[in-house]
Each structure stands twice: as C-alpha cells, then as structure tokens.
Amino acid sequence: MASSGLLGMIRSVLIVGVLLVLGVGIRLYHQRVMPLSIDHPAPVVAAVASANYQFMVQVSGAVWQPGVYAVDPSTRLVDVVKLAGGVLPEGDVSGLNFANRMTDGQHVVIPYRQSGSRSGVALVSINMASAVELETIPGIGPAMAQRIVSDRVRHGAYPNINSLTRVPGIGEKTVDRIRSRIQL
C-alpha cells in the first residue's frame, strides 16, 4: 500500500515536471518568435536627412520596411529604397532605374523575382507597377504610364490583360505588342 502511494506521488511529480518543462519551452519559443515579427516595422512616415522635405513617396513590394516616406525634390529611387531598408533577397531590381527622381505622391513597387519567366525578362504587373516600372515596357512612355496608373486607381485592378484598352491611347495593337512583357 505504501509503495503504491509512493508510485502515485512519483507519477504526479513527473507529470507536473513534464508540464512545467513544456510550459517553459512554449514560453521561450514565443519569446523568440514574437520579436522577429517586429524587427522590421513598417514606418508610417520617415524623413530624409533634410528638414525641408516637400513631398511624400510610398514604397512597397520587395523591401524590408514598406511605408510612406517624406523626401526632398532631389531624392532618387536609390535613396527611397535605402529608407525602406533595402531590397529583400527575393526582389528583382533588373527593370528599375535607381537614378529616377521621385515625384510627390508617387508609389514605387519593388517587384519580386518572377519564377518561370521564359524570356529572362521580368514581367511588369499592370495591377501593381508604379509609373516608373511601367515605363520599362518598350513603347510605354511617362504619360502613358501615368494614364495606366490613374485608370487603375480610378476603376480598380485590371481583370485581364485586354482590359488595358480602357486606358485612353491604348488599343488592341498596343496590348498585343506589350503582352509578352506584362502580367496581372
């Protein structure tokens, strides 16, 4: 009788010990995992070194700290990307011109690398690209790129490639010519 009481007590102590170790392990795991999600918080607004900034630029896509940044007129894409913490390893910068000057209200999307691109040329997303990125498509200049972005903002995402014809100045021939360079 005394030995079964002792065995019951040992079993209880072992169960409590296992639960305690498990609880401490879970707690330590969550303490290590949780700070990783806030290592690179998305800033709402950050200022360039100049105290006299004049406009705002939004950066999103394959950067460490997407957000809206206050910059001065001499700011170039390379400066804004640095403010956003740099490009992620899976970012595709092959189609970007880092020397481009930023403009007020501009939204820059740093694209992710496309897997399976047959031509080796990164496809430009007509639903995500900034005007600067759209300009990398042969035959699309600054004015046309801005019309595409404005149309997308006004009417929403393009449901298919052919819906680009709703943009003034883009017809079926233009869509056919750029089809191999774009994606949704």
Coordinates of N, CA and C in Angstrom, one line a residue:
M1 N 0.8 -1.2 0.0 CA 0.0 0.0 0.0 C 0.9 1.2 0.0
A2 N 1.9 1.2 0.8 CA 2.8 2.4 0.9 C 3.6 2.5 -0.4
S3 N 3.9 1.4 -1.1 CA 4.7 1.6 -2.3 C 3.8 2.1 -3.4
S4 N 2.5 1.8 -3.5 CA 1.6 2.3 -4.5 C 1.3 3.8 -4.2
G5 N 1.3 4.2 -3.0 CA 1.2 5.6 -2.7 C 2.4 6.4 -3.1
L6 N 3.6 5.8 -2.9 CA 4.8 6.4 -3.3 C 4.9 6.5 -4.9
L7 N 4.5 5.4 -5.6 CA 4.5 5.4 -7.0 C 3.5 6.5 -7.5
G8 N 2.4 6.6 -6.9 CA 1.4 7.7 -7.3 C 2.0 9.0 -7.1
M9 N 2.7 9.2 -6.1 CA 3.3 10.5 -5.8 C 4.4 10.8 -6.8
I10 N 5.2 9.8 -7.1 CA 6.3 10.0 -8.1 C 5.7 10.3 -9.5
R11 N 4.6 9.6 -9.8 CA 3.9 9.8 -11.1 C 3.4 11.2 -11.2
S12 N 2.8 11.7 -10.1 CA 2.3 13.1 -10.0 C 3.4 14.1 -10.2
V13 N 4.5 13.9 -9.5 CA 5.6 14.8 -9.6 C 6.2 14.8 -11.0
L14 N 6.3 13.6 -11.7 CA 6.8 13.5 -13.0 C 5.8 14.3 -14.0
I15 N 4.5 14.1 -13.8 CA 3.6 14.8 -14.7 C 3.7 16.3 -14.5
V16 N 3.8 16.8 -13.3 CA 3.9 18.2 -13.0 C 5.2 18.7 -13.7
G17 N 6.3 17.9 -13.5 CA 7.6 18.3 -14.1 C 7.5 18.4 -15.6
V18 N 6.9 17.4 -16.3 CA 6.8 17.4 -17.7 C 6.0 18.6 -18.2
L19 N 4.9 18.9 -17.5 CA 4.0 20.0 -17.8 C 4.8 21.4 -17.6
L20 N 5.6 21.4 -16.6 CA 6.4 22.6 -16.3 C 7.4 22.9 -17.4
V21 N 8.1 21.8 -17.8 CA 9.1 21.9 -18.8 C 8.5 22.3 -20.1
L22 N 7.3 21.7 -20.4 CA 6.6 22.0 -21.7 C 6.1 23.5 -21.7
G23 N 5.6 23.9 -20.5 CA 5.2 25.3 -20.4 C 6.3 26.3 -20.6
V24 N 7.4 26.0 -20.0 CA 8.6 26.9 -20.1 C 9.1 26.9 -21.6
G25 N 9.1 25.7 -22.2 CA 9.5 25.6 -23.6 C 8.6 26.4 -24.5
I26 N 7.3 26.3 -24.3 CA 6.4 27.1 -25.1 C 6.6 28.6 -24.9
R27 N 6.8 29.0 -23.7 CA 7.0 30.4 -23.4 C 8.3 30.9 -24.0
L28 N 9.4 30.2 -23.9 CA 10.6 30.6 -24.6 C 10.5 30.6 -26.1
Y29 N 9.8 29.7 -26.7 CA 9.6 29.7 -28.1 C 8.8 30.9 -28.5
H30 N 7.8 31.3 -27.8 CA 7.0 32.5 -28.2 C 7.8 33.8 -28.0
Q31 N 8.7 33.8 -27.0 CA 9.5 35.0 -26.7 C 10.5 35.1 -27.9
R32 N 11.0 34.0 -28.4 CA 12.0 34.1 -29.5 C 11.3 34.5 -30.8
V33 N 10.1 33.9 -31.1 CA 9.4 34.1 -32.3 C 8.7 35.5 -32.4
M34 N 8.1 36.0 -31.4 CA 7.4 37.2 -31.4 C 8.2 38.4 -31.8
P35 N 9.4 38.7 -31.3 CA 10.2 39.8 -31.7 C 10.6 39.9 -33.1
L36 N 10.6 38.7 -33.8 CA 11.0 38.7 -35.2 C 10.0 39.4 -36.0
S37 N 8.7 39.3 -35.6 CA 7.7 40.0 -36.4 C 7.7 41.5 -36.3
I38 N 8.5 42.0 -35.3 CA 8.5 43.5 -35.2 C 9.9 44.0 -35.5
D39 N 10.8 43.2 -35.9 CA 12.2 43.6 -36.2 C 12.2 44.7 -37.3
H40 N 11.3 44.6 -38.3 CA 11.2 45.5 -39.4 C 9.8 46.1 -39.5
P41 N 9.5 46.9 -38.5 CA 8.1 47.5 -38.6 C 8.0 48.4 -39.8
A42 N 6.8 48.5 -40.3 CA 6.5 49.4 -41.5 C 6.3 50.8 -40.9
P43 N 7.2 51.7 -41.2 CA 7.1 53.1 -40.7 C 5.9 53.8 -41.5
V44 N 5.2 54.6 -40.8 CA 4.1 55.4 -41.4 C 4.8 56.5 -42.2
V45 N 5.7 57.2 -41.6 CA 6.4 58.3 -42.2 C 7.8 58.4 -41.7
A46 N 8.7 58.5 -42.6 CA 10.1 58.8 -42.2 C 10.7 59.9 -43.0
A47 N 11.5 60.7 -42.4 CA 12.1 61.8 -43.2 C 13.5 61.6 -43.6
V48 N 13.8 62.1 -44.8 CA 15.2 62.1 -45.3 C 15.9 63.1 -44.5
A49 N 17.3 63.1 -44.6 CA 18.1 63.9 -43.7 C 17.7 65.4 -43.8
S50 N 17.2 65.9 -44.9 CA 16.8 67.3 -45.0 C 15.5 67.6 -44.2
A51 N 15.6 68.7 -43.5 CA 14.4 69.1 -42.6 C 13.3 69.7 -43.5
N52 N 13.7 70.2 -44.7 CA 12.7 70.9 -45.6 C 12.2 70.0 -46.7
Y53 N 11.6 68.8 -46.3 CA 11.0 68.0 -47.4 C 9.8 68.6 -48.0
Q54 N 9.5 68.2 -49.2 CA 8.4 68.8 -49.9 C 7.3 67.8 -50.4
F55 N 7.6 66.5 -50.4 CA 6.6 65.6 -50.8 C 6.7 64.2 -50.2
M56 N 5.7 63.4 -50.5 CA 5.6 62.0 -49.9 C 5.7 61.0 -51.0
V57 N 6.4 59.9 -50.7 CA 6.6 58.8 -51.6 C 6.3 57.5 -50.9
Q58 N 5.5 56.6 -51.5 CA 5.2 55.3 -50.9 C 6.0 54.3 -51.5
V59 N 6.6 53.4 -50.7 CA 7.4 52.3 -51.2 C 6.7 51.0 -50.7
S60 N 6.5 50.0 -51.6 CA 6.0 48.7 -51.2 C 6.6 47.6 -52.1
G61 N 6.2 46.4 -51.8 CA 6.8 45.3 -52.6 C 8.0 44.6 -51.8
A62 N 9.0 44.3 -52.5 CA 10.1 43.5 -52.0 C 11.2 44.4 -51.3
V63 N 10.7 45.1 -50.2 CA 11.6 45.9 -49.4 C 11.4 45.5 -47.9
W64 N 12.4 45.8 -47.1 CA 12.3 45.4 -45.7 C 11.2 46.2 -44.9
Q65 N 11.1 47.5 -45.2 CA 10.2 48.4 -44.5 C 9.3 49.2 -45.4
P66 N 8.3 48.6 -45.9 CA 7.4 49.3 -46.8 C 6.7 50.5 -46.0
G67 N 6.5 51.6 -46.7 CA 5.8 52.6 -46.0 C 5.8 53.9 -46.8
V68 N 5.4 55.0 -46.2 CA 5.3 56.3 -46.8 C 6.5 57.1 -46.2
Y69 N 7.3 57.7 -47.1 CA 8.4 58.5 -46.7 C 8.4 59.9 -47.2
A70 N 8.7 60.8 -46.3 CA 8.8 62.3 -46.7 C 10.2 62.5 -47.3
V71 N 10.3 63.0 -48.5 CA 11.6 63.2 -49.2 C 11.6 64.6 -49.8
D72 N 12.8 65.0 -50.1 CA 13.0 66.3 -50.8 C 13.1 66.1 -52.3
P73 N 13.0 67.2 -53.1 CA 12.9 67.1 -54.5 C 14.1 66.4 -55.2
S74 N 15.3 66.4 -54.6 CA 16.4 65.8 -55.2 C 16.5 64.3 -54.9
T75 N 15.6 63.8 -54.2 CA 15.6 62.3 -53.9 C 15.4 61.5 -55.1
R76 N 16.2 60.4 -55.2 CA 16.1 59.4 -56.3 C 15.7 58.1 -55.8
L77 N 15.3 57.2 -56.7 CA 14.8 55.9 -56.3 C 15.8 55.2 -55.3
V78 N 17.1 55.3 -55.6 CA 18.1 54.6 -54.7 C 17.9 55.1 -53.3
D79 N 17.7 56.4 -53.1 CA 17.6 56.9 -51.7 C 16.3 56.4 -51.0
V80 N 15.2 56.3 -51.8 CA 14.0 55.9 -51.2 C 14.1 54.4 -50.8
V81 N 14.7 53.6 -51.6 CA 14.9 52.2 -51.3 C 15.8 52.0 -50.1
K82 N 16.8 52.8 -49.9 CA 17.6 52.8 -48.7 C 16.8 53.1 -47.5
L83 N 15.9 54.1 -47.6 CA 15.0 54.5 -46.5 C 14.1 53.3 -46.1
A84 N 13.7 52.5 -47.1 CA 12.8 51.4 -46.9 C 13.6 50.1 -46.4
G85 N 14.9 50.3 -46.1 CA 15.6 49.2 -45.5 C 16.4 48.4 -46.6
G86 N 16.2 48.7 -47.8 CA 16.9 47.9 -48.9 C 15.9 46.9 -49.5
V87 N 16.4 46.3 -50.5 CA 15.6 45.3 -51.3 C 15.8 43.9 -50.6
L88 N 14.7 43.2 -50.5 CA 14.7 41.8 -50.0 C 15.5 41.0 -51.0
P89 N 16.0 39.8 -50.5 CA 16.8 38.9 -51.4 C 16.0 38.4 -52.6
E90 N 14.6 38.3 -52.4 CA 13.8 37.9 -53.5 C 13.3 39.0 -54.4
G91 N 13.8 40.2 -54.2 CA 13.4 41.3 -55.0 C 14.1 41.3 -56.4
D92 N 13.4 41.8 -57.4 CA 14.0 41.9 -58.7 C 14.2 43.3 -59.1
V93 N 15.5 43.8 -59.2 CA 15.8 45.2 -59.5 C 16.2 45.3 -60.9
S94 N 16.2 44.3 -61.7 CA 16.7 44.4 -63.1 C 16.0 45.4 -63.9
G95 N 14.7 45.6 -63.7 CA 14.0 46.6 -64.5 C 13.9 48.0 -63.9
L96 N 14.5 48.2 -62.8 CA 14.4 49.5 -62.1 C 15.6 50.5 -62.5
N97 N 15.2 51.7 -62.6 CA 16.2 52.8 -62.8 C 16.4 53.5 -61.5
F98 N 17.5 53.2 -60.7 CA 17.7 53.7 -59.4 C 18.0 55.2 -59.5
A99 N 18.3 55.7 -60.7 CA 18.6 57.2 -60.8 C 17.4 58.0 -61.0
N100 N 16.2 57.4 -61.1 CA 15.0 58.2 -61.3 C 14.7 59.1 -60.1
R101 N 14.3 60.3 -60.4 CA 13.9 61.3 -59.3 C 12.4 60.9 -58.9
M102 N 12.2 61.1 -57.7 CA 10.8 60.8 -57.2 C 9.9 62.0 -57.3
T103 N 8.6 61.8 -57.4 CA 7.7 62.9 -57.5 C 6.7 62.8 -56.4
D104 N 6.0 63.9 -56.1 CA 5.0 63.9 -55.0 C 3.9 62.9 -55.2
G105 N 3.6 62.1 -54.2 CA 2.5 61.1 -54.3 C 2.9 59.8 -55.0
Q106 N 4.1 59.7 -55.4 CA 4.5 58.5 -56.2 C 4.5 57.3 -55.4
H107 N 4.0 56.2 -56.0 CA 4.0 54.9 -55.3 C 5.0 54.0 -56.1
V108 N 6.1 53.6 -55.4 CA 7.1 52.7 -56.1 C 6.9 51.3 -55.5
V109 N 6.7 50.3 -56.4 CA 6.6 48.9 -56.1 C 7.9 48.2 -56.5
I110 N 8.6 47.7 -55.6 CA 9.8 46.9 -55.9 C 9.3 45.5 -56.2
P111 N 9.5 45.0 -57.4 CA 8.9 43.7 -57.8 C 9.7 42.5 -57.2
Y112 N 8.9 41.4 -57.0 CA 9.6 40.2 -56.6 C 10.0 39.5 -57.9
R113 N 11.1 38.6 -57.7 CA 11.5 37.9 -58.9 C 10.4 37.0 -59.4
Q114 N 10.3 36.9 -60.7 CA 9.3 36.1 -61.3 C 9.9 34.7 -61.6
S115 N 9.2 33.6 -61.1 CA 9.7 32.3 -61.5 C 9.1 31.9 -62.8
G116 N 9.8 31.2 -63.6 CA 9.3 30.7 -64.8 C 9.2 31.7 -66.0
S117 N 9.8 32.8 -65.9 CA 9.8 33.8 -67.0 C 10.6 33.2 -68.1
R118 N 9.9 33.0 -69.3 CA 10.6 32.3 -70.4 C 11.7 33.1 -71.0
S119 N 11.5 34.4 -71.1 CA 12.4 35.2 -71.9 C 13.6 35.7 -71.0
G120 N 13.5 35.5 -69.7 CA 14.6 36.0 -68.9 C 14.3 37.5 -68.5
V121 N 13.3 38.1 -69.1 CA 13.0 39.5 -68.8 C 11.8 39.4 -67.7
A122 N 12.0 40.2 -66.7 CA 10.9 40.2 -65.6 C 9.7 40.9 -66.2
L123 N 8.5 40.2 -66.0 CA 7.3 40.8 -66.4 C 6.8 41.9 -65.5
V124 N 6.2 42.9 -66.0 CA 5.7 44.0 -65.2 C 4.2 43.8 -64.9
S125 N 3.9 43.9 -63.6 CA 2.5 43.7 -63.2 C 1.7 45.0 -63.5
I126 N 0.7 44.9 -64.4 CA -0.1 46.1 -64.6 C -1.0 46.5 -63.5
N127 N -1.2 45.5 -62.5 CA -2.0 45.8 -61.4 C -1.2 46.3 -60.2
M128 N 0.1 46.2 -60.2 CA 1.0 46.5 -59.1 C 2.0 47.6 -59.4
A129 N 2.4 47.7 -60.7 CA 3.6 48.5 -61.0 C 3.3 50.0 -60.9
S130 N 4.4 50.7 -60.5 CA 4.3 52.2 -60.5 C 4.5 52.7 -61.9
A131 N 4.3 54.0 -62.1 CA 4.5 54.6 -63.4 C 6.0 54.4 -63.9
V132 N 6.9 54.5 -62.9 CA 8.3 54.3 -63.3 C 8.5 52.9 -63.8
E133 N 7.9 51.9 -63.2 CA 8.1 50.5 -63.6 C 7.4 50.3 -65.0
L134 N 6.2 50.9 -65.2 CA 5.6 50.7 -66.4 C 6.4 51.3 -67.6
E135 N 7.2 52.3 -67.3 CA 8.0 52.9 -68.3 C 9.1 52.0 -68.8
T136 N 9.4 50.9 -68.1 CA 10.4 50.0 -68.6 C 9.9 49.1 -69.7
I137 N 8.6 49.2 -70.0 CA 8.0 48.4 -71.1 C 8.2 49.2 -72.4
P138 N 8.8 48.6 -73.4 CA 9.1 49.3 -74.6 C 7.8 49.8 -75.2
G139 N 7.8 51.1 -75.5 CA 6.6 51.8 -76.1 C 5.7 52.5 -75.1
I140 N 6.0 52.3 -73.8 CA 5.2 53.0 -72.8 C 6.1 54.1 -72.2
G141 N 5.7 55.3 -72.5 CA 6.4 56.5 -72.0 C 5.8 57.0 -70.7
P142 N 6.3 58.1 -70.2 CA 5.9 58.6 -68.9 C 4.4 59.0 -68.9
A143 N 3.9 59.6 -70.0 CA 2.5 60.0 -70.0 C 1.6 58.8 -70.0
M144 N 1.9 57.8 -70.8 CA 1.1 56.6 -70.9 C 1.1 55.8 -69.6
A145 N 2.3 55.7 -69.0 CA 2.4 55.0 -67.7 C 1.5 55.7 -66.7
Q146 N 1.5 57.0 -66.7 CA 0.7 57.7 -65.7 C -0.8 57.5 -66.0
R147 N -1.2 57.4 -67.2 CA -2.6 57.1 -67.6 C -3.0 55.7 -67.1
I148 N -2.1 54.8 -67.2 CA -2.4 53.4 -66.8 C -2.6 53.4 -65.3
V149 N -1.7 54.0 -64.5 CA -1.8 54.1 -63.1 C -3.1 54.8 -62.7
S150 N -3.4 56.0 -63.3 CA -4.6 56.8 -63.0 C -5.8 56.0 -63.2
D151 N -5.9 55.2 -64.3 CA -7.0 54.4 -64.7 C -7.2 53.3 -63.6
R152 N -6.1 52.7 -63.2 CA -6.2 51.6 -62.2 C -6.7 52.1 -60.9
V153 N -6.2 53.3 -60.5 CA -6.7 53.9 -59.2 C -8.2 54.3 -59.3
R154 N -8.6 54.8 -60.5 CA -10.0 55.3 -60.6 C -10.9 54.1 -60.8
H155 N -10.6 53.1 -61.5 CA -11.5 52.0 -61.9 C -11.2 50.6 -61.2
G156 N -10.1 50.5 -60.5 CA -9.7 49.3 -59.9 C -8.8 48.4 -60.8
A157 N -8.4 47.3 -60.2 CA -7.5 46.4 -60.9 C -8.0 45.9 -62.3
Y158 N -7.0 45.6 -63.1 CA -7.4 45.1 -64.4 C -7.7 43.6 -64.3
P159 N -8.9 43.2 -64.7 CA -9.3 41.8 -64.6 C -8.5 40.9 -65.5
N160 N -8.1 41.4 -66.7 CA -7.3 40.7 -67.7 C -6.5 41.7 -68.5
I161 N -5.5 41.1 -69.2 CA -4.6 42.0 -70.0 C -5.4 42.8 -71.0
N162 N -6.4 42.3 -71.7 CA -7.1 43.0 -72.7 C -7.8 44.2 -72.1
S163 N -8.1 44.3 -70.8 CA -8.8 45.4 -70.2 C -7.9 46.7 -70.2
L164 N -6.7 46.6 -70.6 CA -5.8 47.8 -70.7 C -6.4 48.7 -71.8
T165 N -7.2 48.2 -72.7 CA -7.8 49.0 -73.8 C -8.7 50.1 -73.2
R166 N -9.1 50.0 -72.0 CA -9.9 51.0 -71.4 C -9.1 52.3 -71.1
V167 N -7.8 52.2 -71.2 CA -6.9 53.4 -71.0 C -6.9 54.2 -72.3
P168 N -7.2 55.5 -72.2 CA -7.1 56.3 -73.4 C -5.7 56.2 -74.1
G169 N -5.7 55.9 -75.4 CA -4.5 55.8 -76.1 C -3.9 54.4 -76.2
I170 N -4.6 53.4 -75.6 CA -4.1 52.1 -75.7 C -5.2 51.3 -76.4
G171 N -4.8 50.7 -77.6 CA -5.7 49.9 -78.4 C -5.3 48.5 -78.4
E172 N -6.0 47.7 -79.1 CA -5.6 46.2 -79.2 C -4.2 46.0 -79.7
K173 N -3.8 46.8 -80.7 CA -2.4 46.6 -81.2 C -1.4 46.9 -80.2
T174 N -1.6 47.9 -79.4 CA -0.6 48.2 -78.3 C -0.6 47.0 -77.3
V175 N -1.8 46.6 -76.9 CA -1.9 45.4 -76.0 C -1.1 44.2 -76.5
D176 N -1.4 43.9 -77.8 CA -0.7 42.8 -78.4 C 0.8 43.0 -78.4
R177 N 1.3 44.2 -78.7 CA 2.7 44.5 -78.7 C 3.4 44.3 -77.4
I178 N 2.7 44.7 -76.3 CA 3.4 44.6 -75.0 C 3.0 43.4 -74.2
R179 N 2.1 42.5 -74.7 CA 1.6 41.4 -74.0 C 2.7 40.5 -73.4
S180 N 3.8 40.3 -74.1 CA 4.9 39.4 -73.6 C 5.7 40.0 -72.5
R181 N 5.5 41.3 -72.2 CA 6.2 42.0 -71.2 C 5.4 42.3 -69.9
I182 N 4.1 41.9 -69.9 CA 3.2 42.3 -68.8 C 2.5 41.1 -68.2
Q183 N 2.0 41.3 -67.0 CA 1.2 40.2 -66.3 C 0.2 41.0 -65.4
L184 N -0.7 40.3 -64.9 CA -1.7 40.9 -64.0 C -1.0 41.0 -62.6

